mmCIF file of C-alpha atoms in Angstrom:
data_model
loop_
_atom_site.group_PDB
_atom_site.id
_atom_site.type_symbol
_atom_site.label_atom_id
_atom_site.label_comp_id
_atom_site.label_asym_id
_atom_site.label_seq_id
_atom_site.Cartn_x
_atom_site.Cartn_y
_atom_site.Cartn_z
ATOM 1 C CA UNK A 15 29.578 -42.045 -13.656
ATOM 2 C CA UNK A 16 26.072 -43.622 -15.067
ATOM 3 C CA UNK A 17 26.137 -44.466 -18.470
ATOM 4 C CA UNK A 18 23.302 -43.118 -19.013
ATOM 5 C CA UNK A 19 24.622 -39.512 -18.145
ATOM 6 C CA UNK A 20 27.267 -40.280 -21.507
ATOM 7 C CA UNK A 21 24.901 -39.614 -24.109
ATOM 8 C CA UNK A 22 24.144 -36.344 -22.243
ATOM 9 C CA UNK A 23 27.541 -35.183 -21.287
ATOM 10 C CA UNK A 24 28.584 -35.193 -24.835
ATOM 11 C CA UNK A 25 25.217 -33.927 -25.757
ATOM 12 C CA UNK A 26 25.724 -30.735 -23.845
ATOM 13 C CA UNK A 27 29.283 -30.279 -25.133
ATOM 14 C CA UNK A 28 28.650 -31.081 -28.576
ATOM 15 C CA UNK A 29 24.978 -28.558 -29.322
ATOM 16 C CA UNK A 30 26.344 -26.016 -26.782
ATOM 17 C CA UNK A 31 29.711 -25.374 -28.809
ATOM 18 C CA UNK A 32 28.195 -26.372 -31.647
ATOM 19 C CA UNK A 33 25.753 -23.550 -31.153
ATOM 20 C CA UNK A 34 28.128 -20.942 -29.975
ATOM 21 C CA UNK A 35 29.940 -21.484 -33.339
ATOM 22 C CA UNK A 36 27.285 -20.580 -35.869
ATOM 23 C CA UNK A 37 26.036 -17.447 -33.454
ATOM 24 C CA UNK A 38 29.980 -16.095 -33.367
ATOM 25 C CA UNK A 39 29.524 -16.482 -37.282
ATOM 26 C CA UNK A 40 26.306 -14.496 -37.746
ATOM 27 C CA UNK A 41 27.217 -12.181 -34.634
ATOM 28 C CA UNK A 42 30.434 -11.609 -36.834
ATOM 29 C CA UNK A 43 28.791 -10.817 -40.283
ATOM 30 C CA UNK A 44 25.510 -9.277 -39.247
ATOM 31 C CA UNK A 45 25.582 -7.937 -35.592
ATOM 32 C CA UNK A 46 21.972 -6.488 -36.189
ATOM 33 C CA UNK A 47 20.497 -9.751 -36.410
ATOM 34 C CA UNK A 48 20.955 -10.791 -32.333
ATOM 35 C CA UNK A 49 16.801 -10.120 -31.994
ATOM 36 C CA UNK A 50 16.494 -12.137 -34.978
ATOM 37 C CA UNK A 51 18.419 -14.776 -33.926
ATOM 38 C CA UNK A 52 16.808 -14.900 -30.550
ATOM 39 C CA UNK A 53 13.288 -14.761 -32.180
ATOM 40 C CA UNK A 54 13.881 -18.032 -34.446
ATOM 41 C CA UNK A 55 14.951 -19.880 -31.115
ATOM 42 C CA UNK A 56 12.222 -19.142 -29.592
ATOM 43 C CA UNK A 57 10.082 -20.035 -32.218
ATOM 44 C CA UNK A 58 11.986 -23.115 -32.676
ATOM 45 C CA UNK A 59 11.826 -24.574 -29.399
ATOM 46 C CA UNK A 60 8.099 -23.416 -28.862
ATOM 47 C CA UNK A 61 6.511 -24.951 -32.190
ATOM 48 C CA UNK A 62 8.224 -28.331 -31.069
ATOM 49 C CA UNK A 63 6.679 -28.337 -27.722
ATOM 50 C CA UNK A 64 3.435 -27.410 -29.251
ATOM 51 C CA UNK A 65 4.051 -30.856 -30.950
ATOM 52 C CA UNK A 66 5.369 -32.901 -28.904
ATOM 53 C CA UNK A 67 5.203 -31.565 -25.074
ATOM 54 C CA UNK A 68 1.873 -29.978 -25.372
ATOM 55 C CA UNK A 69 0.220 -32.087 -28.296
ATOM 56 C CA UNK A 70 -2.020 -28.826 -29.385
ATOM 57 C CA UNK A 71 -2.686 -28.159 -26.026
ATOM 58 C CA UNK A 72 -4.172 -31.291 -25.342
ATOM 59 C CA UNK A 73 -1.903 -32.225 -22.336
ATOM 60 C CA UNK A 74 -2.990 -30.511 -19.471
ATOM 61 C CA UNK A 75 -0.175 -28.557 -17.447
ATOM 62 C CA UNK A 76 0.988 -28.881 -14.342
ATOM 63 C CA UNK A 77 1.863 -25.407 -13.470
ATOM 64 C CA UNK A 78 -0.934 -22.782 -13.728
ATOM 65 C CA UNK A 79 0.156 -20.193 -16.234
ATOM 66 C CA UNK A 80 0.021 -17.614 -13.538
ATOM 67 C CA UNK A 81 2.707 -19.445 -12.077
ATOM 68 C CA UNK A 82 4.892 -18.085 -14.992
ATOM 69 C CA UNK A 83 4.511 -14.987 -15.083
ATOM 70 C CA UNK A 84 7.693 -13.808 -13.377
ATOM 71 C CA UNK A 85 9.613 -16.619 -15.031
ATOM 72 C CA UNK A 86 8.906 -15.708 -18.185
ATOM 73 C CA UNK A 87 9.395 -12.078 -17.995
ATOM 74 C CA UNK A 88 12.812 -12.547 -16.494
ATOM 75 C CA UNK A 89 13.585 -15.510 -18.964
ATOM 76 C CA UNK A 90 12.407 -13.083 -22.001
ATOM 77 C CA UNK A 91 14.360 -10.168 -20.905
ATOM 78 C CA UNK A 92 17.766 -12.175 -20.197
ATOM 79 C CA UNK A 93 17.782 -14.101 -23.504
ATOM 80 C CA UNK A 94 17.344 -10.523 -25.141
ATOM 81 C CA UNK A 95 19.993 -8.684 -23.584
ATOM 82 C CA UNK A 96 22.403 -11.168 -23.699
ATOM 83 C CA UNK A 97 22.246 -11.818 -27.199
ATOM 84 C CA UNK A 98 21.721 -7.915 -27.744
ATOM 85 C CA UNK A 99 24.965 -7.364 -26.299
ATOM 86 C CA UNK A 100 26.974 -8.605 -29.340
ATOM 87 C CA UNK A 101 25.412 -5.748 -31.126
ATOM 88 C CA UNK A 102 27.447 -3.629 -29.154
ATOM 89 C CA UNK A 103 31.260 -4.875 -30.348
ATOM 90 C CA UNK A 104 31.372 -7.364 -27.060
ATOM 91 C CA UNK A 105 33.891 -9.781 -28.236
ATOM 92 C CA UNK A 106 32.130 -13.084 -28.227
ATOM 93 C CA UNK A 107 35.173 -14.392 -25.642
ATOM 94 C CA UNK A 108 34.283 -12.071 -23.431
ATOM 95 C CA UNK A 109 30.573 -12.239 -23.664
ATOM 96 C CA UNK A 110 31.681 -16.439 -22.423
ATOM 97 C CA UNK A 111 33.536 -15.200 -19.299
ATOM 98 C CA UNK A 112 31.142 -12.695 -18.354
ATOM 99 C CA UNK A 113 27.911 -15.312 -18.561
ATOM 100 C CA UNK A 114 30.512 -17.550 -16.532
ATOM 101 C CA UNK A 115 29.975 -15.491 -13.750
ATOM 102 C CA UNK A 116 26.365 -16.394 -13.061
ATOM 103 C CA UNK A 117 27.293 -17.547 -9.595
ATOM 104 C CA UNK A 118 28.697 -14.099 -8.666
ATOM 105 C CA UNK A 119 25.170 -12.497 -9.035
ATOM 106 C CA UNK A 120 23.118 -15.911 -7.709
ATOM 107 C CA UNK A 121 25.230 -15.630 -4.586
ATOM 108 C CA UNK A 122 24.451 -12.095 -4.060
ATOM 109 C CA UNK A 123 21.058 -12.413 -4.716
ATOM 110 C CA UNK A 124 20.546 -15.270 -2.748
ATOM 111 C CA UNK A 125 22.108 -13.751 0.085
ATOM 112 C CA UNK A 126 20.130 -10.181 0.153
ATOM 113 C CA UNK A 127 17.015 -11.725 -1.529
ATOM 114 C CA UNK A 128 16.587 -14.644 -0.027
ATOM 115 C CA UNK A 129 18.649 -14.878 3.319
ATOM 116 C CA UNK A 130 21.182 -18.006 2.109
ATOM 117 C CA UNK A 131 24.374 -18.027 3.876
ATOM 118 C CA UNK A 132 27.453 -19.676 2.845
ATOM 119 C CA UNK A 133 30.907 -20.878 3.730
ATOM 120 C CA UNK A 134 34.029 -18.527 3.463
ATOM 121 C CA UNK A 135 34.707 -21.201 0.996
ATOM 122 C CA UNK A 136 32.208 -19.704 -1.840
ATOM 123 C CA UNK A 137 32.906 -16.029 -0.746
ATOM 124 C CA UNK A 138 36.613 -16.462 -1.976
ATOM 125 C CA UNK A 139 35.385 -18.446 -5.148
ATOM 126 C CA UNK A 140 33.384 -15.471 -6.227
ATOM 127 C CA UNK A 141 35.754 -12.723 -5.372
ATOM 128 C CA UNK A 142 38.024 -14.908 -7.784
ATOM 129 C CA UNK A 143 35.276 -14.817 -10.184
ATOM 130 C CA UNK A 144 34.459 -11.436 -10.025
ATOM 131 C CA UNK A 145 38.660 -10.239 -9.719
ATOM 132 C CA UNK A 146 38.670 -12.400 -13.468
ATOM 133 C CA UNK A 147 35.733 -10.530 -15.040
ATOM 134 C CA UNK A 148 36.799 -7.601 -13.811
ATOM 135 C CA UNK A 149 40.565 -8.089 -15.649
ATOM 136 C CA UNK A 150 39.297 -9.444 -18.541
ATOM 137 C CA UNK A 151 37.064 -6.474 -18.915
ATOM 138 C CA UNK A 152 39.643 -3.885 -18.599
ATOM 139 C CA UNK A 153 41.963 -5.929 -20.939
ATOM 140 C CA UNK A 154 39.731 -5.137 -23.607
ATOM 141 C CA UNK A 155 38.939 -1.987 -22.645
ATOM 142 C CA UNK A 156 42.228 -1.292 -23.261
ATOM 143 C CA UNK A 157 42.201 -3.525 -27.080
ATOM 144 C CA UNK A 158 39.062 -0.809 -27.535
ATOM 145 C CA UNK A 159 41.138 2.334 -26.657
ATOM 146 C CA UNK A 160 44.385 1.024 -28.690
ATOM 147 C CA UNK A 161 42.112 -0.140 -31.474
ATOM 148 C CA UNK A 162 43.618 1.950 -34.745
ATOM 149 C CA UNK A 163 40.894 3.564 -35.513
ATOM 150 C CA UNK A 164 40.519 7.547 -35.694
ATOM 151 C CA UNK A 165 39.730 9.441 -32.664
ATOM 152 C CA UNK A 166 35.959 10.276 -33.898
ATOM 153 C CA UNK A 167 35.182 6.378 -34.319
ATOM 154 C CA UNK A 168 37.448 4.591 -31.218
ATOM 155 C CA UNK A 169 35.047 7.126 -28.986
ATOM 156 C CA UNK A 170 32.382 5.932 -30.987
ATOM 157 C CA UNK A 171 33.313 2.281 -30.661
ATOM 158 C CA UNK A 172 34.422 2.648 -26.486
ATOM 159 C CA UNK A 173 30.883 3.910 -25.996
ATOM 160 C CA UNK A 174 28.880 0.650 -27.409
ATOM 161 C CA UNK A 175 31.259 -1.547 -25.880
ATOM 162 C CA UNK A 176 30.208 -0.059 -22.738
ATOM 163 C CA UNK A 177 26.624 -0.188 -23.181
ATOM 164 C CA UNK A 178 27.373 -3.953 -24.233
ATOM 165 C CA UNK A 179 29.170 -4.234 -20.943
ATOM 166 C CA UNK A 180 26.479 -2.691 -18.614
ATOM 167 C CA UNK A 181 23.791 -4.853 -20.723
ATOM 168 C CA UNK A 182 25.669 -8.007 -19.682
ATOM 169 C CA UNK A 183 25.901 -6.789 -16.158
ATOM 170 C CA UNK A 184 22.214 -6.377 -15.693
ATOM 171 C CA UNK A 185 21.729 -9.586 -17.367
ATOM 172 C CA UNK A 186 23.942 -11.574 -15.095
ATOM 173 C CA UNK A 187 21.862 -10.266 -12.358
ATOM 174 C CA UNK A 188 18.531 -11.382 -13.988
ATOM 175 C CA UNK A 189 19.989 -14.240 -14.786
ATOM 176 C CA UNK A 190 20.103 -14.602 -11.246
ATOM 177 C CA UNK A 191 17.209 -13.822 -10.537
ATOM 178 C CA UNK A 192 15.319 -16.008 -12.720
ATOM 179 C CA UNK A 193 17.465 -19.180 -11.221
ATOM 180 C CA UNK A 194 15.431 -18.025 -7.824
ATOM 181 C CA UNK A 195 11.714 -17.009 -9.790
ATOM 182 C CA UNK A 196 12.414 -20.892 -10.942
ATOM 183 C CA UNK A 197 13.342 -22.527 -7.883
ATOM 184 C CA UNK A 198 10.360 -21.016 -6.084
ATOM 185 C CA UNK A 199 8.058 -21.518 -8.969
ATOM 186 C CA UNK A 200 9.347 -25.212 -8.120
ATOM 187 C CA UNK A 201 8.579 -25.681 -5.047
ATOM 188 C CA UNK A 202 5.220 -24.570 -5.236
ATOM 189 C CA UNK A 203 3.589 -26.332 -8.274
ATOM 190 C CA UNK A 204 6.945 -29.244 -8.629
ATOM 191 C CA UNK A 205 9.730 -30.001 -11.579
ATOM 192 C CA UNK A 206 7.864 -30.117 -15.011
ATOM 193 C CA UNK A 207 11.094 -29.499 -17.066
ATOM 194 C CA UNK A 208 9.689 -30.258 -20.594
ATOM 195 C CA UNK A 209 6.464 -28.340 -19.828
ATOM 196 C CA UNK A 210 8.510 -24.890 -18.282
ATOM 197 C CA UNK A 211 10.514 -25.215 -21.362
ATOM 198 C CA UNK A 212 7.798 -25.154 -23.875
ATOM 199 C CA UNK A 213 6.030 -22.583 -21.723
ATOM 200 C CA UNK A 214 8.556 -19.966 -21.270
ATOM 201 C CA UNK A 215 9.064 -19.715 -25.060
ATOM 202 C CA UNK A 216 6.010 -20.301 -26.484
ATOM 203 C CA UNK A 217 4.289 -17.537 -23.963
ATOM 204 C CA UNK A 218 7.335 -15.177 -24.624
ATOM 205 C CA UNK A 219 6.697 -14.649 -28.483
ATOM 206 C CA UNK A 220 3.969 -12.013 -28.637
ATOM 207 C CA UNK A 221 6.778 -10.008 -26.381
ATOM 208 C CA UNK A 222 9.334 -10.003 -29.975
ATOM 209 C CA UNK A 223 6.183 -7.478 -31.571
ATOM 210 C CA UNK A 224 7.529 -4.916 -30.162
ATOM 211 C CA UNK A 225 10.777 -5.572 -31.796
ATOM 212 C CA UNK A 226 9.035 -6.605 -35.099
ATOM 213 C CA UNK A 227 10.618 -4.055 -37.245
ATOM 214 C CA UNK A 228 13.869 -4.440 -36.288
ATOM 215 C CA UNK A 229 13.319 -8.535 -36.747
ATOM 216 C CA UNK A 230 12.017 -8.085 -40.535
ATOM 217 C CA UNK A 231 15.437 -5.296 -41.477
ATOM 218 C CA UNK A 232 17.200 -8.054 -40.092
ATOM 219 C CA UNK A 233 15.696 -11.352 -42.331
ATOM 220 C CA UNK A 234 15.963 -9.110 -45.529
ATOM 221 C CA UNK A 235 19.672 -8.798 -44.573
ATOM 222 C CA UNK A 236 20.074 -12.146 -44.313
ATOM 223 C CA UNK A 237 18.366 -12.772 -47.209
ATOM 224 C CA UNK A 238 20.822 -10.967 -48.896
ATOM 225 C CA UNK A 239 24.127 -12.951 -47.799
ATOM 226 C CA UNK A 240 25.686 -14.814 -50.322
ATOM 227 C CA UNK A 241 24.664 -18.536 -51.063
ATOM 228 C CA UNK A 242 25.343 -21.060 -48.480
ATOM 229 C CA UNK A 243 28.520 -22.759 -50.330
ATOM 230 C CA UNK A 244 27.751 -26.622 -50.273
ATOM 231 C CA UNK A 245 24.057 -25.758 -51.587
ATOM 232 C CA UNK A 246 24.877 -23.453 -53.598
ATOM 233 C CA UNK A 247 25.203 -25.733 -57.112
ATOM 234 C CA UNK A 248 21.540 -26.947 -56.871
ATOM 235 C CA UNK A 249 19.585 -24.125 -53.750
ATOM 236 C CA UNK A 250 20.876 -20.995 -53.739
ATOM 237 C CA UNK A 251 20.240 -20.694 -49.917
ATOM 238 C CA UNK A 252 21.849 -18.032 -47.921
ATOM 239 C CA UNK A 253 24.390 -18.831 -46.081
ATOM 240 C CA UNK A 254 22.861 -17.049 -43.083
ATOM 241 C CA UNK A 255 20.023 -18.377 -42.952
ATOM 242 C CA UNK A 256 21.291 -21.594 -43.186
ATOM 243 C CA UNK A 257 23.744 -20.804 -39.989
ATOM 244 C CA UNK A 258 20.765 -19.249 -38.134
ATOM 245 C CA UNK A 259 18.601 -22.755 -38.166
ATOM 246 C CA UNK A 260 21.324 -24.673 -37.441
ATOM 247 C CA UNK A 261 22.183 -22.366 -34.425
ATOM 248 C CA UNK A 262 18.058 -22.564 -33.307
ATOM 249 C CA UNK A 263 18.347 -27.160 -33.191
ATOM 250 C CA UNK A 264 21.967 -26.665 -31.672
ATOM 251 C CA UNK A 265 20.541 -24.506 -29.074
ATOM 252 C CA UNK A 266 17.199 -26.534 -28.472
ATOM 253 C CA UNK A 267 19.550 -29.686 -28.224
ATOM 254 C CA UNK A 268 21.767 -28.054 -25.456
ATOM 255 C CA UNK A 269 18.661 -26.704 -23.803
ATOM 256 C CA UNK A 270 17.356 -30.503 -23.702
ATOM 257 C CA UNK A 271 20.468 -31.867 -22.948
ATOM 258 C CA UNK A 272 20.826 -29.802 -20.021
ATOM 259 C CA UNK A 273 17.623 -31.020 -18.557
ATOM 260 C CA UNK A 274 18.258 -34.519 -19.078
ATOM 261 C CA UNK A 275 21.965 -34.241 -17.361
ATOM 262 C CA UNK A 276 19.987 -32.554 -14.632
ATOM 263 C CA UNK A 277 17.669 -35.469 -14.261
ATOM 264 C CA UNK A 278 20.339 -37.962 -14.358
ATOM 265 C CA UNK A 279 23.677 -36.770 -12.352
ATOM 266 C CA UNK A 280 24.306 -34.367 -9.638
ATOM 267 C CA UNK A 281 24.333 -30.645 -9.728
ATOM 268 C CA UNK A 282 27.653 -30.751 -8.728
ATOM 269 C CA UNK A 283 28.394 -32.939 -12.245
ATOM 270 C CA UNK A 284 26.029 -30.594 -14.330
ATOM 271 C CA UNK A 285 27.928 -27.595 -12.818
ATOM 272 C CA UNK A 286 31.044 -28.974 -13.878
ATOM 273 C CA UNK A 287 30.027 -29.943 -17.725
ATOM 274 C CA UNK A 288 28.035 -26.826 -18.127
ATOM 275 C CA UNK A 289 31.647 -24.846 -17.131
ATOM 276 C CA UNK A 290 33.690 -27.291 -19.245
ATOM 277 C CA UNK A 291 31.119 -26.500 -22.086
ATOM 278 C CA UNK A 292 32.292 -22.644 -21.724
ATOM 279 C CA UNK A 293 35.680 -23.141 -21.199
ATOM 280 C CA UNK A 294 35.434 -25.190 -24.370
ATOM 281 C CA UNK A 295 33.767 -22.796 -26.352
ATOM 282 C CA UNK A 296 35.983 -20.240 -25.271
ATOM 283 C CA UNK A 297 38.656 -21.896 -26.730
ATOM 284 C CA UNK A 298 36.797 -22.768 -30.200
ATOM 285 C CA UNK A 299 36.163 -18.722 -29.883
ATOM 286 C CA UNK A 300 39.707 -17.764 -29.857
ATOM 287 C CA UNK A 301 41.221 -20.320 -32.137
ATOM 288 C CA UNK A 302 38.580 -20.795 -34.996
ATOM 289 C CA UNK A 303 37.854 -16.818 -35.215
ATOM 290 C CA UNK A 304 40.616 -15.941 -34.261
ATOM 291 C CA UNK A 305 39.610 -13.583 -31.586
ATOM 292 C CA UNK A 306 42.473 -11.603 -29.751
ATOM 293 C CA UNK A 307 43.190 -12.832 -26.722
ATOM 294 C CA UNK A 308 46.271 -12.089 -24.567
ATOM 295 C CA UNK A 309 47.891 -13.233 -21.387
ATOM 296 C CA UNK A 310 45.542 -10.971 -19.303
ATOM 297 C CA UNK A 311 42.697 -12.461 -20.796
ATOM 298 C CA UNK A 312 43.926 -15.859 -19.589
ATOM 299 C CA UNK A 313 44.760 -15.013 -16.337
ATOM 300 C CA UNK A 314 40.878 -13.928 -15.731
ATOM 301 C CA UNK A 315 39.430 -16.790 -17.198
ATOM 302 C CA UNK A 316 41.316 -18.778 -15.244
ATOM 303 C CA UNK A 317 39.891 -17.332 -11.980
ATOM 304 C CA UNK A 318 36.828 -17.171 -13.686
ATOM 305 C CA UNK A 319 36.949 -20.922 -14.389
ATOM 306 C CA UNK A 320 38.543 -22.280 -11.095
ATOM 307 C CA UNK A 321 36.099 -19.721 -8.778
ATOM 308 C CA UNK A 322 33.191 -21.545 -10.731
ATOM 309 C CA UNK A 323 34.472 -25.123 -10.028
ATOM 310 C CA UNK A 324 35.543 -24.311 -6.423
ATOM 311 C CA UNK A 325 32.360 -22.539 -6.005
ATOM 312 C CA UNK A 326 30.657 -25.459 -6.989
ATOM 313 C CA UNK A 327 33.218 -27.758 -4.817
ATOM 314 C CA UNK A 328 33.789 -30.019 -7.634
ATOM 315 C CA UNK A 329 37.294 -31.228 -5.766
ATOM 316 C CA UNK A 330 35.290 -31.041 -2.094
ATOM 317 C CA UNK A 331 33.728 -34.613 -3.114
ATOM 318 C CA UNK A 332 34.391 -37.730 -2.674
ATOM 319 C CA UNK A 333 34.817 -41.259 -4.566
ATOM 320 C CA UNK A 334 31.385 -41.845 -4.311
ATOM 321 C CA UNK A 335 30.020 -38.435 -5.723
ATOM 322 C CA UNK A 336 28.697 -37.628 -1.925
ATOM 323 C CA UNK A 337 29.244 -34.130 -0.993
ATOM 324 C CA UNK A 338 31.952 -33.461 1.500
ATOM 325 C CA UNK A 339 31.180 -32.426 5.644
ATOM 326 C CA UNK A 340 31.388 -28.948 4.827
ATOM 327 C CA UNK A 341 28.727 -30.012 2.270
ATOM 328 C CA UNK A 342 26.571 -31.032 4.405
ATOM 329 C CA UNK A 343 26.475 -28.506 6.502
ATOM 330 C CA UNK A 344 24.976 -25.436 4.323
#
């Protein structure tokens, strides 16, 4: 491998767990803040292209805005759901395995949307991806129903985790359909990476108005959280806030990371650090929160985890990094 791709290998590892980390924390202590939390990224990633991509809208772009228009909608309404789904007592572990099966939805998309066909290869890789989801899903279905709570608030409880569940399902297939809006939006106008990045979030911020009241309840509760312990001696900062900005540069730094990977290795190589990164973080998940997690669990993300890397025929290459006969032929 380049040495160049280092730096961004451990970049993406590093800011994307990183990241998951502090959103577990304020997902934990203040569910209601998800549309707060995915406000302030937006914000955060949009003010420093205004800086430094865009320069004040001095640098002309290379892709009309027109050209956005279904990327951004799509990009705006999966970023929403997803993180709105922790408001809806999706264990954060779960939330990991279900985003892990992006390549479920992409195929079928792809397939019925576009016309792709693939190898009998990637059809077994995704019915191992989807089999996983699906038993990791009913193993905490079944934490939900056995939960100790009264009868009044497990129904309660069983009912938001299922609107949580069916809000991840519809994002995984927007997610999917965004990767194709992109890839099309691509091929007509050509890769401006920084420039779609600044775009998509600096466009998509009059959209949080109509979640403004919900976004203010939320900053006075986090206002309220007790002072951020290192701090507290000299800047009585809350603690929450203090998690939420680090969570908004850990998540611009994976986001850039990301890019730069893609720019320097294979897909092939990104595929398998972006599923490393959530196998990772699943794993920082279950130890450091100390999320339950049983042998059923495991035995979906396992499928989950070897359907994405066979899917991706990570062991179908070669020495050289040069994609195998089979390969070649799609």
């Amino acid at each position: 491998m380049a040495t160049s791709a280092v730096g961004p290998i451990f970049g993406v590892l590093g800011s994307c767990m990183g990241c998951m980390v502090f959103v577990e924390s304020i997902a934990k202590q203040e569910p209601s803040a998800m549309n707060l939390m995915t406000f302030s990224t937006f914000l955060f990633i949009a003010t420093h292209g205004l800086f430094f991509t865009s320069k004040f809208f001095t640098v002309k772009n290379q892709i009309p805005l027109k050209g956005y228009v279904k990327t951004v909608s799509m990009f705006f309404i999966v970023n929403v759901v997803n993180n709105q789904a922790l408001n809806f007592h999706v264990p954060v572990p779960l939330h990991i395995i279900f985003r892990s099966g992006s390549l479920l939805a992409t195929l079928l998309l792809s397939v019925f949307l576009v016309g792709k066909k693939y190898s009998m290869r990637k059809y077994v890789s995704v019915v191992a991806i989807t089999v996983g989801i699906i038993i990791c899903t009913l193993a905490t279905s079944s934490q939900e129903k056995n939960s100790g709570l009264s009868m009044e608030e497990a129904s309660k409880h069983y009912k938001e985790w299922a609107i949580g569940i069916g809000m991840l399902t519809f994002a995984l297939l927007a997610s999917a359909y965004l990767a194709i809006c992109q890839q099309q939006m691509y091929e007509v106008y050509g890769k401006h990476p920084d420039e779609a990045m600044f775009i998509t979030h600096f466009v998509s911020l009059p959209l949080f108005l109509i979640m403004g009241g919900d976004i203010l309840s939320a900053a006075d509760k986090l206002s309220a959280s007790k002072p951020y312990p290192i701090l507290s001696s000299f800047l009585p900062v809350p603690s929450l806030w203090v998690d939420l900005f680090a969570s908004c540069i850990l998540q611009y730094l994976c986001i850039k990371y990301v890019y730069q990977l893609n720019s320097r290795v294979d897909s092939l190589t990104v595929t398998l650090v972006v599923t490393l990164r959530k196998f990772l973080s699943l794993i920082v998940s279950i130890i450091y929160f100390k999320n339950p997690f049983t042998p059923t669990h495991w035995l979906g993300a396992v499928l989950v985890f070897a359907g994405t890397l066979a899917f991706a025929d990570i062991w179908g290459t070669n020495a050289a990094g040069k994609p195998t006969a089979e390969k070649k032929k799609q």
